[in-house]
Coordinates of C-alpha atoms and ligand atoms in Angstrom, one line a residue:
X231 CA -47.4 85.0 -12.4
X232 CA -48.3 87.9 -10.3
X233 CA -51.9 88.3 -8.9
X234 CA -52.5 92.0 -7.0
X235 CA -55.7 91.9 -5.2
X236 CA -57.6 94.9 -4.5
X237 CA -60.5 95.9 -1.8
X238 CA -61.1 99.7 -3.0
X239 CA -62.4 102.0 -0.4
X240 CA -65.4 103.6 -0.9
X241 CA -64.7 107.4 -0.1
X242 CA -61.5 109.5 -0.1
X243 CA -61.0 109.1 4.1
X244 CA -59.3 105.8 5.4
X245 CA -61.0 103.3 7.6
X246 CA -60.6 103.2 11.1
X247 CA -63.2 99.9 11.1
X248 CA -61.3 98.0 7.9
X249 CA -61.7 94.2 8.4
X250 CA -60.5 91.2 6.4
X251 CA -61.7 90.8 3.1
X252 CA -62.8 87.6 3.5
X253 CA -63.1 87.0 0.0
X254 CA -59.7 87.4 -1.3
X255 CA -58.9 85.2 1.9
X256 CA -60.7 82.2 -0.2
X257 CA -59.4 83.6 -3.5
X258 CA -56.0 83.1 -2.1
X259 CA -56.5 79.4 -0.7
X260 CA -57.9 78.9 -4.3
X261 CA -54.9 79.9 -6.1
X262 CA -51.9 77.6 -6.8
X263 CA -48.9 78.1 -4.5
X264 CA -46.5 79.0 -7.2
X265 CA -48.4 82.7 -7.6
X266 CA -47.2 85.7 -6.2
X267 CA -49.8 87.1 -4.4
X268 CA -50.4 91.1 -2.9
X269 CA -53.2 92.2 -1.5
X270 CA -53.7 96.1 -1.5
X271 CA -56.8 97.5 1.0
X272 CA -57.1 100.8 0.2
X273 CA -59.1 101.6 3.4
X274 CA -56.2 101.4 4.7
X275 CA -52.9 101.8 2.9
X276 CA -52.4 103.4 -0.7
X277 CA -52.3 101.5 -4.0
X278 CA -49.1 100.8 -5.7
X279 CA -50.4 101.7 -9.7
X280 CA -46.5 100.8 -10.7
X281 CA -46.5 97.5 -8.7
X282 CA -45.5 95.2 -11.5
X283 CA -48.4 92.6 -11.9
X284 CA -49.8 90.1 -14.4
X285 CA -53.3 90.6 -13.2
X286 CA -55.2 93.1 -11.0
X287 CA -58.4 91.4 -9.5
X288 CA -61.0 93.4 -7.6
X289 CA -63.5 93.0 -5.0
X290 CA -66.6 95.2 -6.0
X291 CA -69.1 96.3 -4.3
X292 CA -72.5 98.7 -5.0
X293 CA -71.0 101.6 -2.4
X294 CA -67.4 100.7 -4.1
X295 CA -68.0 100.8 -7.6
X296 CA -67.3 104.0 -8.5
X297 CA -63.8 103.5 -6.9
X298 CA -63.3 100.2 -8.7
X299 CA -63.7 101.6 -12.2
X300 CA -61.3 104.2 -11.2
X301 CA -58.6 101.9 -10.5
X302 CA -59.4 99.1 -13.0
X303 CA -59.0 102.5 -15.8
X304 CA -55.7 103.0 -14.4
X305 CA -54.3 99.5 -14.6
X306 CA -55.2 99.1 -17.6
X307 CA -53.9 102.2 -19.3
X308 CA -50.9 100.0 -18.3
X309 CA -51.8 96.9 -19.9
X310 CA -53.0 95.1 -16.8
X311 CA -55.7 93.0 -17.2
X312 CA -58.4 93.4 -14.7
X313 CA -61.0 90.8 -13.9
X314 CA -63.8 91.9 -11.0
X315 CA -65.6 89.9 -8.9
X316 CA -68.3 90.5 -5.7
X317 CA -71.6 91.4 -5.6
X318 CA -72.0 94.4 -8.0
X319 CA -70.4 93.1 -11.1
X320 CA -73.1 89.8 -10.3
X321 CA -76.2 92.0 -10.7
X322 CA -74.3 94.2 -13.5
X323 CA -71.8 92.7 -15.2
X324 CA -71.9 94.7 -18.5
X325 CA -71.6 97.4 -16.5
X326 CA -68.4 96.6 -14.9
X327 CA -67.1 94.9 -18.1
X328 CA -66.5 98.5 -19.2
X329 CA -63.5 98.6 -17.2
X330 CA -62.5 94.8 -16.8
X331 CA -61.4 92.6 -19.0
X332 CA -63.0 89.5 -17.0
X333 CA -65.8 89.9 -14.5
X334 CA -67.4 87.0 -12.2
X335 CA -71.2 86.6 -11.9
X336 CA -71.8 84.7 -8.4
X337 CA -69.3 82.6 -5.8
X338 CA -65.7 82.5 -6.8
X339 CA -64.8 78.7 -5.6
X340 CA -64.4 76.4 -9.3
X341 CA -64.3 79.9 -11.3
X342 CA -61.7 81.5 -10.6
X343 CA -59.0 78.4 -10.7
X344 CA -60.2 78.4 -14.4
X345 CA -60.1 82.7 -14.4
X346 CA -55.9 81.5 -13.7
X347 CA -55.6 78.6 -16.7
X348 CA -57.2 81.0 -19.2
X349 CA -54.8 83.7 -18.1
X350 CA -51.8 81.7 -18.6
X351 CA -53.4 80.3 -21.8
X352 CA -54.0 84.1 -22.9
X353 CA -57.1 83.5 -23.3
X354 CA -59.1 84.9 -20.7
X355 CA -63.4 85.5 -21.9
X356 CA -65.1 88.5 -20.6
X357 CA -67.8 86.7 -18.7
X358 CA -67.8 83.9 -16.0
X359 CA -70.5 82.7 -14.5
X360 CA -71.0 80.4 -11.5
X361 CA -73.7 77.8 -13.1
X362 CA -74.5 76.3 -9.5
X363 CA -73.8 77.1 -6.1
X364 CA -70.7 75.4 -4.9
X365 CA -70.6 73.2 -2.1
X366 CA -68.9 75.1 0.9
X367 CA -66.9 72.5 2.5
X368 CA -63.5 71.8 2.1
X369 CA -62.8 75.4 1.6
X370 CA -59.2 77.3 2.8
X371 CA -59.1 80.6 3.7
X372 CA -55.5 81.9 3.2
X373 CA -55.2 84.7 5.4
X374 CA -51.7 85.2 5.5
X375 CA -52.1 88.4 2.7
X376 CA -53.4 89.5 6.1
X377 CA -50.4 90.2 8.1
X378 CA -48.7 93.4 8.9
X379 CA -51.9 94.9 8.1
X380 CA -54.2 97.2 10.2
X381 CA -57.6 95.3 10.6
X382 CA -59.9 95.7 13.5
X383 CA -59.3 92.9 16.0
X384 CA -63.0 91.6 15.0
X385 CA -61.9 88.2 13.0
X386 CA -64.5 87.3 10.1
X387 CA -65.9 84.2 9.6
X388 CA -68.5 83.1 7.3
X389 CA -70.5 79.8 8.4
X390 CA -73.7 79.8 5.4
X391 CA -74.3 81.9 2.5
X392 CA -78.3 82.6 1.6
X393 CA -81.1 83.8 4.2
X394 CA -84.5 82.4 3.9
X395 CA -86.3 85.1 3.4
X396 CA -86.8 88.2 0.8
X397 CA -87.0 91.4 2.2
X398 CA -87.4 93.6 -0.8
X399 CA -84.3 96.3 -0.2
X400 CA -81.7 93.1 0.4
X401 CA -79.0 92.6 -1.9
X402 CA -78.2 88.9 0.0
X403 CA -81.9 87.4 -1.5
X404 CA -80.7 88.9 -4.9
X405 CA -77.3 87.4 -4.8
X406 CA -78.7 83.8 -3.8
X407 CA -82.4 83.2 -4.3
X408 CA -83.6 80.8 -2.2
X409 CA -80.0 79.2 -1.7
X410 CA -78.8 78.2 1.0
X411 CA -75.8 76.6 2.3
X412 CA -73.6 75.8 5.3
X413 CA -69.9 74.8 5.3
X414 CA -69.4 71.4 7.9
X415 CA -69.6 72.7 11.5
X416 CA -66.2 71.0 12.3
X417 CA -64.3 72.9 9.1
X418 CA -65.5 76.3 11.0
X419 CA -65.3 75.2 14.5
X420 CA -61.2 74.2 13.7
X421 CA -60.8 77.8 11.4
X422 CA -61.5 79.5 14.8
X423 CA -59.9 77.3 16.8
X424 CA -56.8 78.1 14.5
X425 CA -57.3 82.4 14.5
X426 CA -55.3 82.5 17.7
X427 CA -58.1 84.2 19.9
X428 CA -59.9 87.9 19.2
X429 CA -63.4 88.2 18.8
X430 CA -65.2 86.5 16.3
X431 CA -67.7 87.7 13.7
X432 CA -69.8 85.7 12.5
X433 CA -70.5 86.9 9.2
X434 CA -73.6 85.3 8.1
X435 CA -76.4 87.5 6.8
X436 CA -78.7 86.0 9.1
X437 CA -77.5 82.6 11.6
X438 CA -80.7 81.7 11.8
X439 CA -81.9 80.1 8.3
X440 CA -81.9 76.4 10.2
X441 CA -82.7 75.7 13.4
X442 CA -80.9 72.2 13.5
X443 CA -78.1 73.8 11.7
X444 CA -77.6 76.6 13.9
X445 CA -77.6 74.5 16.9
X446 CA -75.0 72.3 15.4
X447 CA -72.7 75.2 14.4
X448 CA -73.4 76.8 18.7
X449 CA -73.0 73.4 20.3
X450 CA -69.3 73.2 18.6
X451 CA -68.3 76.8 19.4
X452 CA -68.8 76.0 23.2
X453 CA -65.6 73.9 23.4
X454 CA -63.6 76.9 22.4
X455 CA -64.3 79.3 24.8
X456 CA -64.3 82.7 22.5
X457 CA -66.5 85.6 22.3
X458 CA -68.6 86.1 19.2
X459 CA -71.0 88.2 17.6
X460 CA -73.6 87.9 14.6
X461 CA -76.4 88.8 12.8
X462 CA -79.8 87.2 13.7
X463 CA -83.3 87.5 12.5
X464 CA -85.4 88.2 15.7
X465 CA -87.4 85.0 14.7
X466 CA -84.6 83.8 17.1
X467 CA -86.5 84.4 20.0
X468 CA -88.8 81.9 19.5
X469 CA -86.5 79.2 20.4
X470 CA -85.4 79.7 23.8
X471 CA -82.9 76.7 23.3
X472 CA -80.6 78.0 20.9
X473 CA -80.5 81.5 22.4
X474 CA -79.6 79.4 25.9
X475 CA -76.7 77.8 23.4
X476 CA -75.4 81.1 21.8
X477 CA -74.9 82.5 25.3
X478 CA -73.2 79.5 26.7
X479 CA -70.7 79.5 23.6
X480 CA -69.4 83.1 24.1
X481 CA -72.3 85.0 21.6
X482 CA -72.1 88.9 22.6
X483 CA -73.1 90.9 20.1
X484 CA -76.6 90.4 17.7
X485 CA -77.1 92.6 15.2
X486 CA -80.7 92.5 14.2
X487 CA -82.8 94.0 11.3
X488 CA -85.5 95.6 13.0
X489 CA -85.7 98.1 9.7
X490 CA -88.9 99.6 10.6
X491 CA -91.9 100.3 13.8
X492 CA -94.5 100.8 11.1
X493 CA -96.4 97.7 10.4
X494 CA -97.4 98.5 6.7
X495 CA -94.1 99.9 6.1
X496 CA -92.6 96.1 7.2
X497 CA -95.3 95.0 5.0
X498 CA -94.0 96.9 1.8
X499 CA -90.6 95.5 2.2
X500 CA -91.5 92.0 2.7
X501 CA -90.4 91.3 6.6
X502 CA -93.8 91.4 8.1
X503 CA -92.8 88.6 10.1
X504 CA -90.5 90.4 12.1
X505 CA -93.2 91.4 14.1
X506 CA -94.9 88.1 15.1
X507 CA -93.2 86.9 17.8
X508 CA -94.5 89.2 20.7
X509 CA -93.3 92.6 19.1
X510 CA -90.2 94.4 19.6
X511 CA -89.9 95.1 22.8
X512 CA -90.2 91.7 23.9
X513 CA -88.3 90.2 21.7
X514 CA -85.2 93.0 22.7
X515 CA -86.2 91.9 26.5
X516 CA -85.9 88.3 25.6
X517 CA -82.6 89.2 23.9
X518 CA -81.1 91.5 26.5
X519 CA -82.1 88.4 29.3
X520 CA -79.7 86.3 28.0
X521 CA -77.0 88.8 27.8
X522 CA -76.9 89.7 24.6
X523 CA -75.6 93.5 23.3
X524 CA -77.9 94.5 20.8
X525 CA -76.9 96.1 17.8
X526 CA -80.1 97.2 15.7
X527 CA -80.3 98.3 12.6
X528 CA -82.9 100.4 10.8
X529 CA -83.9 101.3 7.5
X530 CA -85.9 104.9 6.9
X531 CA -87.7 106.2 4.0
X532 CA -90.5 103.3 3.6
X533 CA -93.8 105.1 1.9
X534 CA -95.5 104.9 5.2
X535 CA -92.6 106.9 7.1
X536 CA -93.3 110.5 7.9
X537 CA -90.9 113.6 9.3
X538 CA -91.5 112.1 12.8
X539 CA -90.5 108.5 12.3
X540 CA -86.7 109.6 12.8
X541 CA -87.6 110.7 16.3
X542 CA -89.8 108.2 17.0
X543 CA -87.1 105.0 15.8
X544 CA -84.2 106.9 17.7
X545 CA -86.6 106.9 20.8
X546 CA -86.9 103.5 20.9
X547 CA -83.4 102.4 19.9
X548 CA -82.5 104.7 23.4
X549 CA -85.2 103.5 24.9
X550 CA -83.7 99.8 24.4
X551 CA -80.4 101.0 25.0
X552 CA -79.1 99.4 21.9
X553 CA -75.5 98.8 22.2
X554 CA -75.1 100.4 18.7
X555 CA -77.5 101.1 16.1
X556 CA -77.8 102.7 12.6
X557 CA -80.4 104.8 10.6
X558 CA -79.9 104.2 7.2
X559 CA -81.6 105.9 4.4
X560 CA -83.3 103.4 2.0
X561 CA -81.2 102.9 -0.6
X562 CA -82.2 101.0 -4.1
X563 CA -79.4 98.7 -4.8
X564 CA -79.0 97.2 -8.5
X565 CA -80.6 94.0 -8.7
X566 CA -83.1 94.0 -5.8
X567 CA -87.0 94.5 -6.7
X568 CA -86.9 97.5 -4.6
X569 CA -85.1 99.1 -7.1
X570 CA -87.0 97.7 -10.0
X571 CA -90.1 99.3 -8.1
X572 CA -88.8 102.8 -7.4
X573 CA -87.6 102.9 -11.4
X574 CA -90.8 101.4 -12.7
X575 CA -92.6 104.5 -10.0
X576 CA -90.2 107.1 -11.8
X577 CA -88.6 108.1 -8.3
X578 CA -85.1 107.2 -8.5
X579 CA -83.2 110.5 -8.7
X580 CA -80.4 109.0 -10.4
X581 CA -80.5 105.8 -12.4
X582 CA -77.2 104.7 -11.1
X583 CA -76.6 106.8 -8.1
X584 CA -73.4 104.3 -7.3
X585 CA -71.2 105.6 -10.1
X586 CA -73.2 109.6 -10.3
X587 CA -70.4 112.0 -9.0
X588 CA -73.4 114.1 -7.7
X589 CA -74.2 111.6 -5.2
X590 CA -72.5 111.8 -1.7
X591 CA -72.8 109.2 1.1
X592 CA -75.9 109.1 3.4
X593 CA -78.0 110.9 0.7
X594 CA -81.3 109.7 -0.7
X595 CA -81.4 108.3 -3.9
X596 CA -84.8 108.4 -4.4
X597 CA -88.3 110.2 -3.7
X598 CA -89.9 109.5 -0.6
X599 CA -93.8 109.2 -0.5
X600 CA -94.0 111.7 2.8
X601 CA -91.1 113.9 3.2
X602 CA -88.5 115.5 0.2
X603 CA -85.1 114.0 -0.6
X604 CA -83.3 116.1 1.6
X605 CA -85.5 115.7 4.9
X606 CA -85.3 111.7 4.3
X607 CA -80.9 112.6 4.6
X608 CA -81.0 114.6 7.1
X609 CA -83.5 112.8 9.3
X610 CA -81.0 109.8 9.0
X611 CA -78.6 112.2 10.0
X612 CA -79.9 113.0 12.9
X613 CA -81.0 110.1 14.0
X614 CA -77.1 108.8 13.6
X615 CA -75.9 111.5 15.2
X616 CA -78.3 111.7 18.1
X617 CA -77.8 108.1 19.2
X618 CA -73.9 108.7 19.1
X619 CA -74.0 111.7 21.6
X620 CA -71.8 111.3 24.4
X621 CA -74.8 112.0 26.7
X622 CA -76.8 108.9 24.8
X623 CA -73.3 106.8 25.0
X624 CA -73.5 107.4 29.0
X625 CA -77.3 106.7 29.0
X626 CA -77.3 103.5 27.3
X627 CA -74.1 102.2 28.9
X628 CA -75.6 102.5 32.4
X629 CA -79.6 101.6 32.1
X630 CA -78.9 97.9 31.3
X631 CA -76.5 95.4 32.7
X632 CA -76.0 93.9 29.3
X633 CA -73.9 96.9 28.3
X634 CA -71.5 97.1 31.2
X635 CA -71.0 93.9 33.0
X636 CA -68.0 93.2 33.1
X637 CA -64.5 94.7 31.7
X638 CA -64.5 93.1 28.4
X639 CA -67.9 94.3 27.5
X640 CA -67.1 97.9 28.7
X641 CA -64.0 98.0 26.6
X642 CA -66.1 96.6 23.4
X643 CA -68.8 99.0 24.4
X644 CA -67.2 102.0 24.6
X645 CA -64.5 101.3 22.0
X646 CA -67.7 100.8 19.1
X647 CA -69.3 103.6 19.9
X648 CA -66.3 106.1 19.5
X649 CA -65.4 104.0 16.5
X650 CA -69.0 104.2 14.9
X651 CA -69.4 108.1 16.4
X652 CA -66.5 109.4 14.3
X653 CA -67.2 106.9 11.0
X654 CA -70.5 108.4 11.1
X655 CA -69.2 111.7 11.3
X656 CA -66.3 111.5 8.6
X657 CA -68.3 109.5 6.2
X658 CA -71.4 111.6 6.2
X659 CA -71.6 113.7 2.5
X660 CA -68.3 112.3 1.0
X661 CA -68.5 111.3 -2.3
X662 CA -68.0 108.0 -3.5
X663 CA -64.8 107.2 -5.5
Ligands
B12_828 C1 -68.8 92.0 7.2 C2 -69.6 93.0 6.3 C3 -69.3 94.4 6.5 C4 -68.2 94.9 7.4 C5 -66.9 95.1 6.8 C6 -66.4 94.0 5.9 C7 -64.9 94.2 5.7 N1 -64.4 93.3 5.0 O1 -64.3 95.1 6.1 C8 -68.8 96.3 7.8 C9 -69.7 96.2 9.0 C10 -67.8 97.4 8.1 C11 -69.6 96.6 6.5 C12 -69.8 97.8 6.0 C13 -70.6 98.1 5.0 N2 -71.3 97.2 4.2 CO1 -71.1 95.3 4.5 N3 -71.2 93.4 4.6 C14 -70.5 92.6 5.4 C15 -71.0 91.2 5.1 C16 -72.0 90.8 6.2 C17 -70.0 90.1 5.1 C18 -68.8 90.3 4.1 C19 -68.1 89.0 3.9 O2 -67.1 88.8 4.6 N4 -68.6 88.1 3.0 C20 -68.0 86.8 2.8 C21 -67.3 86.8 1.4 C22 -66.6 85.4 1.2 O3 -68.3 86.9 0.4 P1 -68.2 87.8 -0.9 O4 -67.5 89.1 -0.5 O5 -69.5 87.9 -1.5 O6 -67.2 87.0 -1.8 C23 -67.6 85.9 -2.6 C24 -68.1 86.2 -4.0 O7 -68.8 87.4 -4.0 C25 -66.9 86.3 -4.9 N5 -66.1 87.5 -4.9 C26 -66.1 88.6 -4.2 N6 -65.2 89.5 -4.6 C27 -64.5 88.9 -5.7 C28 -63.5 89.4 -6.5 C29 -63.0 88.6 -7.5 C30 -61.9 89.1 -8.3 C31 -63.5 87.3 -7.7 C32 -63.0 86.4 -8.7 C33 -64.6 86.8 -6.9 C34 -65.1 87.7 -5.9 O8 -66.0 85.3 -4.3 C35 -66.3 85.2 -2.9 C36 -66.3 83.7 -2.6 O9 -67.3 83.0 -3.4 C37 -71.7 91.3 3.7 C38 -72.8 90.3 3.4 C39 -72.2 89.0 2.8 N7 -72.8 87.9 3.0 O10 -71.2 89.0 2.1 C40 -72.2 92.8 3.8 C41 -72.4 93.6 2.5 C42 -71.2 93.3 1.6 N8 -72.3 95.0 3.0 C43 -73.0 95.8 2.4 C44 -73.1 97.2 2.6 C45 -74.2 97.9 1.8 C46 -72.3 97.8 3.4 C47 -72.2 99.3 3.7 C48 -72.1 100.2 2.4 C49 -73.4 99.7 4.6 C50 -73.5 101.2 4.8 N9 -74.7 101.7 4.4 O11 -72.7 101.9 5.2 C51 -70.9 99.5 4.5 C52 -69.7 100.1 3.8 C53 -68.9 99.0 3.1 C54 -67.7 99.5 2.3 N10 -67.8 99.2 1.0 O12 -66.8 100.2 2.7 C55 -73.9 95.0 1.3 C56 -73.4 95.2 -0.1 C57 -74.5 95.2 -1.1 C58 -74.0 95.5 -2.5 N11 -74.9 95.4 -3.4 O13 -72.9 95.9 -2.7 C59 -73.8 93.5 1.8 C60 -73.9 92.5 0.8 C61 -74.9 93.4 2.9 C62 -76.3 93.3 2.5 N12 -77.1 92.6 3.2 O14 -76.7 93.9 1.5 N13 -69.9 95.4 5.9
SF4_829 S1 -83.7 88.9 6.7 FE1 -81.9 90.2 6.5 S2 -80.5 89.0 5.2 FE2 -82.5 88.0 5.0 S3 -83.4 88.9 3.2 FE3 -84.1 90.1 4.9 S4 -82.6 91.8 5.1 FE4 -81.7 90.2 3.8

């Protein structure tokens, strides 16, 4: 039988920042050896719509699904059966079932080896949903559908799945609840070991949901001697200890969720506590002191921002010298209760912006308390675009150690911000699909 696996891109350019799909990585270790397996990654290379196959399953995203449907309707004028999978056809599947004959609501591992006996048995059901959430260890990730292919030297790795809190935007807390799980620290620790070197990403939504676990996972990375990056919750810096760990095992990069300076606006969305461990600027100091690049991320278009708040939050992510950083509009994804909230408030200026053709990339979708639609997009503009100016790249490459220190670190410094500076640029106002 014939499996072709597809990771859809989400606009018409290709990606110069592709990296694995993890999840067909696991979908592939899941499937029985006497498949045929091809991945297609349209961010990178076209899709083959002749390629003989027995069944075409997809990878689906929110930013994605519009591109999804568009290939699944193509298949299937063939005959191929499509079954979807991933986190948009979990918080809509009859939404997806218009153009699948299968979709998956929740983790893969358990469903989708039964996905393959009902296909042989020509008997596949529309719906299949993950009843509990699998136990992580003993997993395989397959990357060989990886080779020949043009990813980013950035290797993913996934450790847990869940974060323990609920910020109200996050599509993570609507995927898994309160759930939360880590796969055995040696399974991961002999995964790296077996990448043959690059730098590691450590997927994880947040690294932080467990202070014993999270020590367990850095003590075993120390051994290997590689250089890694994550995302954190700033909650970190209350544990001196493990930030001492992450630097001794090769951690780099932190990505953290600072989303907003404005108290009630943290508030609204639920991450109040991001604030009450000495404030920003001390937790960034405590950061940056143990070497750590930061990369902060913010979200913009909370009912407490104002016209200034984009100058005010690229300010300070300059002021920090941020290694990289984003401004993204707030965007209601399906499923989360900040999208119930914005519906139930009649702002939402398309029901399902994800799959309106009107809708283009980096737009609002919605109607901000203090500012119109379009000042909310291009204040995220220019915030983008102001902290990726070659003066700003200079700035922040020089004013802190952290940023510069040694070869490595200039290469990964400068080589992320041209990346992200031309992303930004070419993704800007492109429609989905
Ligand atoms: C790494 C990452 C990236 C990387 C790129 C990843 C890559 N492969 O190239 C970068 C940084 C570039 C990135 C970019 C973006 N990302 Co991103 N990213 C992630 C992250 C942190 C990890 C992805 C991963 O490897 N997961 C591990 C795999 C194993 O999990 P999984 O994909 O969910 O797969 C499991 C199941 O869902 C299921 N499954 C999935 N697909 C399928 C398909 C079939 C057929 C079946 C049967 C099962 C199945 O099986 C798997 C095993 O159980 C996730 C968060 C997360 N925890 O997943 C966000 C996440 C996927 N990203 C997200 C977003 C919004 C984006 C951006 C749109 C952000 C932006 N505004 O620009 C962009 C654009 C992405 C795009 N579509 O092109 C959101 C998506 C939310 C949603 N509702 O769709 C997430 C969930 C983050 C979040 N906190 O909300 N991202
Ligand atoms: S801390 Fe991050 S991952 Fe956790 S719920 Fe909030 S936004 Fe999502």
């Amino acid at each position: 039988m014939r499996i072709a696996f597809v990771r859809p891109n989400m606009t018409a350019a290709r990606s110069t920042d592709a990296m694995q799909p993890l999840a067909f990585a696991i979908l592939a270790g899941l499937t029985p050896s006497e498949y045929d397996i091809r991945l297609y990654d349209e961010r990178l290379e076209e899709i083959d719509f002749d390629q003989p196959a027995d069944v075409v399953a997809i990878t689906v995203e929110t930013y994605t699904a519009r591109r999804a449907y568009q290939i699944a309707d193509r298949f299937r004028e063939r005959g191929v059966p499509v079954v979807m999978g991933g986190y948009h056809p979990t918080f809509l599947p009859e939404e997806a079932l218009r153009h699948a004959d299968a979709v998956i609501i929740g983790d893969a591992e358990g469903v989708w080896e039964r996905i393959l006996d009902d296909l042989r048995a020509g008997a596949l059901r529309p719906q299949y949903r993950q009843r509990f959430f699998p136990d992580l260890s003993g997993l395989k990730y397959d990357r060989r559908l990886f080779a020949g292919k043009d990813y980013v030297q950035v290797k993913p790795v996934q450790y847990s799945r869940g974060c323990r809190f609920a910020c109200d935007f996050c599509s993570i807390h609507a995927f898994y609840g309160a759930d939360l799980r880590q796969r055995p620290v040696a399974e991961v620790a002999a995964e790296i070991d077996g990448l043959g070197g690059g730098h590691v990403f450590i997927v994880d939504d947040n690294i932080f949901v467990d202070p014993v676990k999270a020590e367990e996972l850095f003590r075993a990375l120390i051994p290997l001697n590689i250089k890694w990056s994550c995302q954190v919750t700033i909650d970190i810096v209350r544990h001196p200890h493990l930030l001492k760990l992450m630097q001794q095992s090769g951690c780099e990069v932190v990505l953290i969720g600072f989303e907003s300076l404005n108290e009630d606006n943290l508030r609204q969305m639920k991450k109040h506590w991001n604030v009450r461990h000495g404030g920003y600027a001390e937790g960034v100091r405590r950061l940056q002191d143990h070497g750590f690049m930061i990369y902060g991320t913010f979200v913009l278009g909370y009912d407490h921002d104002t016209r200034d708040t984009f100058d005010v939050t690229l300010e300070f992510a300059l002021r920090e010298n941020f290694c990289l950083a984003n401004f993204n509009p707030l965007t209601p994804m399906p499923g989360t209760s900040l999208y119930e909230r914005l519906r139930a408030e009649g702002r939402l200026l398309h029901e399902r912006w994800w799959t309106d053709p009107g809708f283009r990339y980096g737009e609002a979708t919605y109607r901000p308390k203090n500012m119109t639609p379009d000042e909310l997009t291009q204040g995220c503009y220019r915030a983008r675009t102001g902290f990726n100016r070659y003066r700003s790249i200079i700035k922040r490459l020089f004013d802190t150690p952290v940023n510069h220190r040694n070869f490595d670190r200039l290469g990964f410094y400068l080589a992320s911000n041209f990346i992200s500076r031309r992303e930004i640029h070419k993704k800007q106002g492109m429609s989905l699909g």
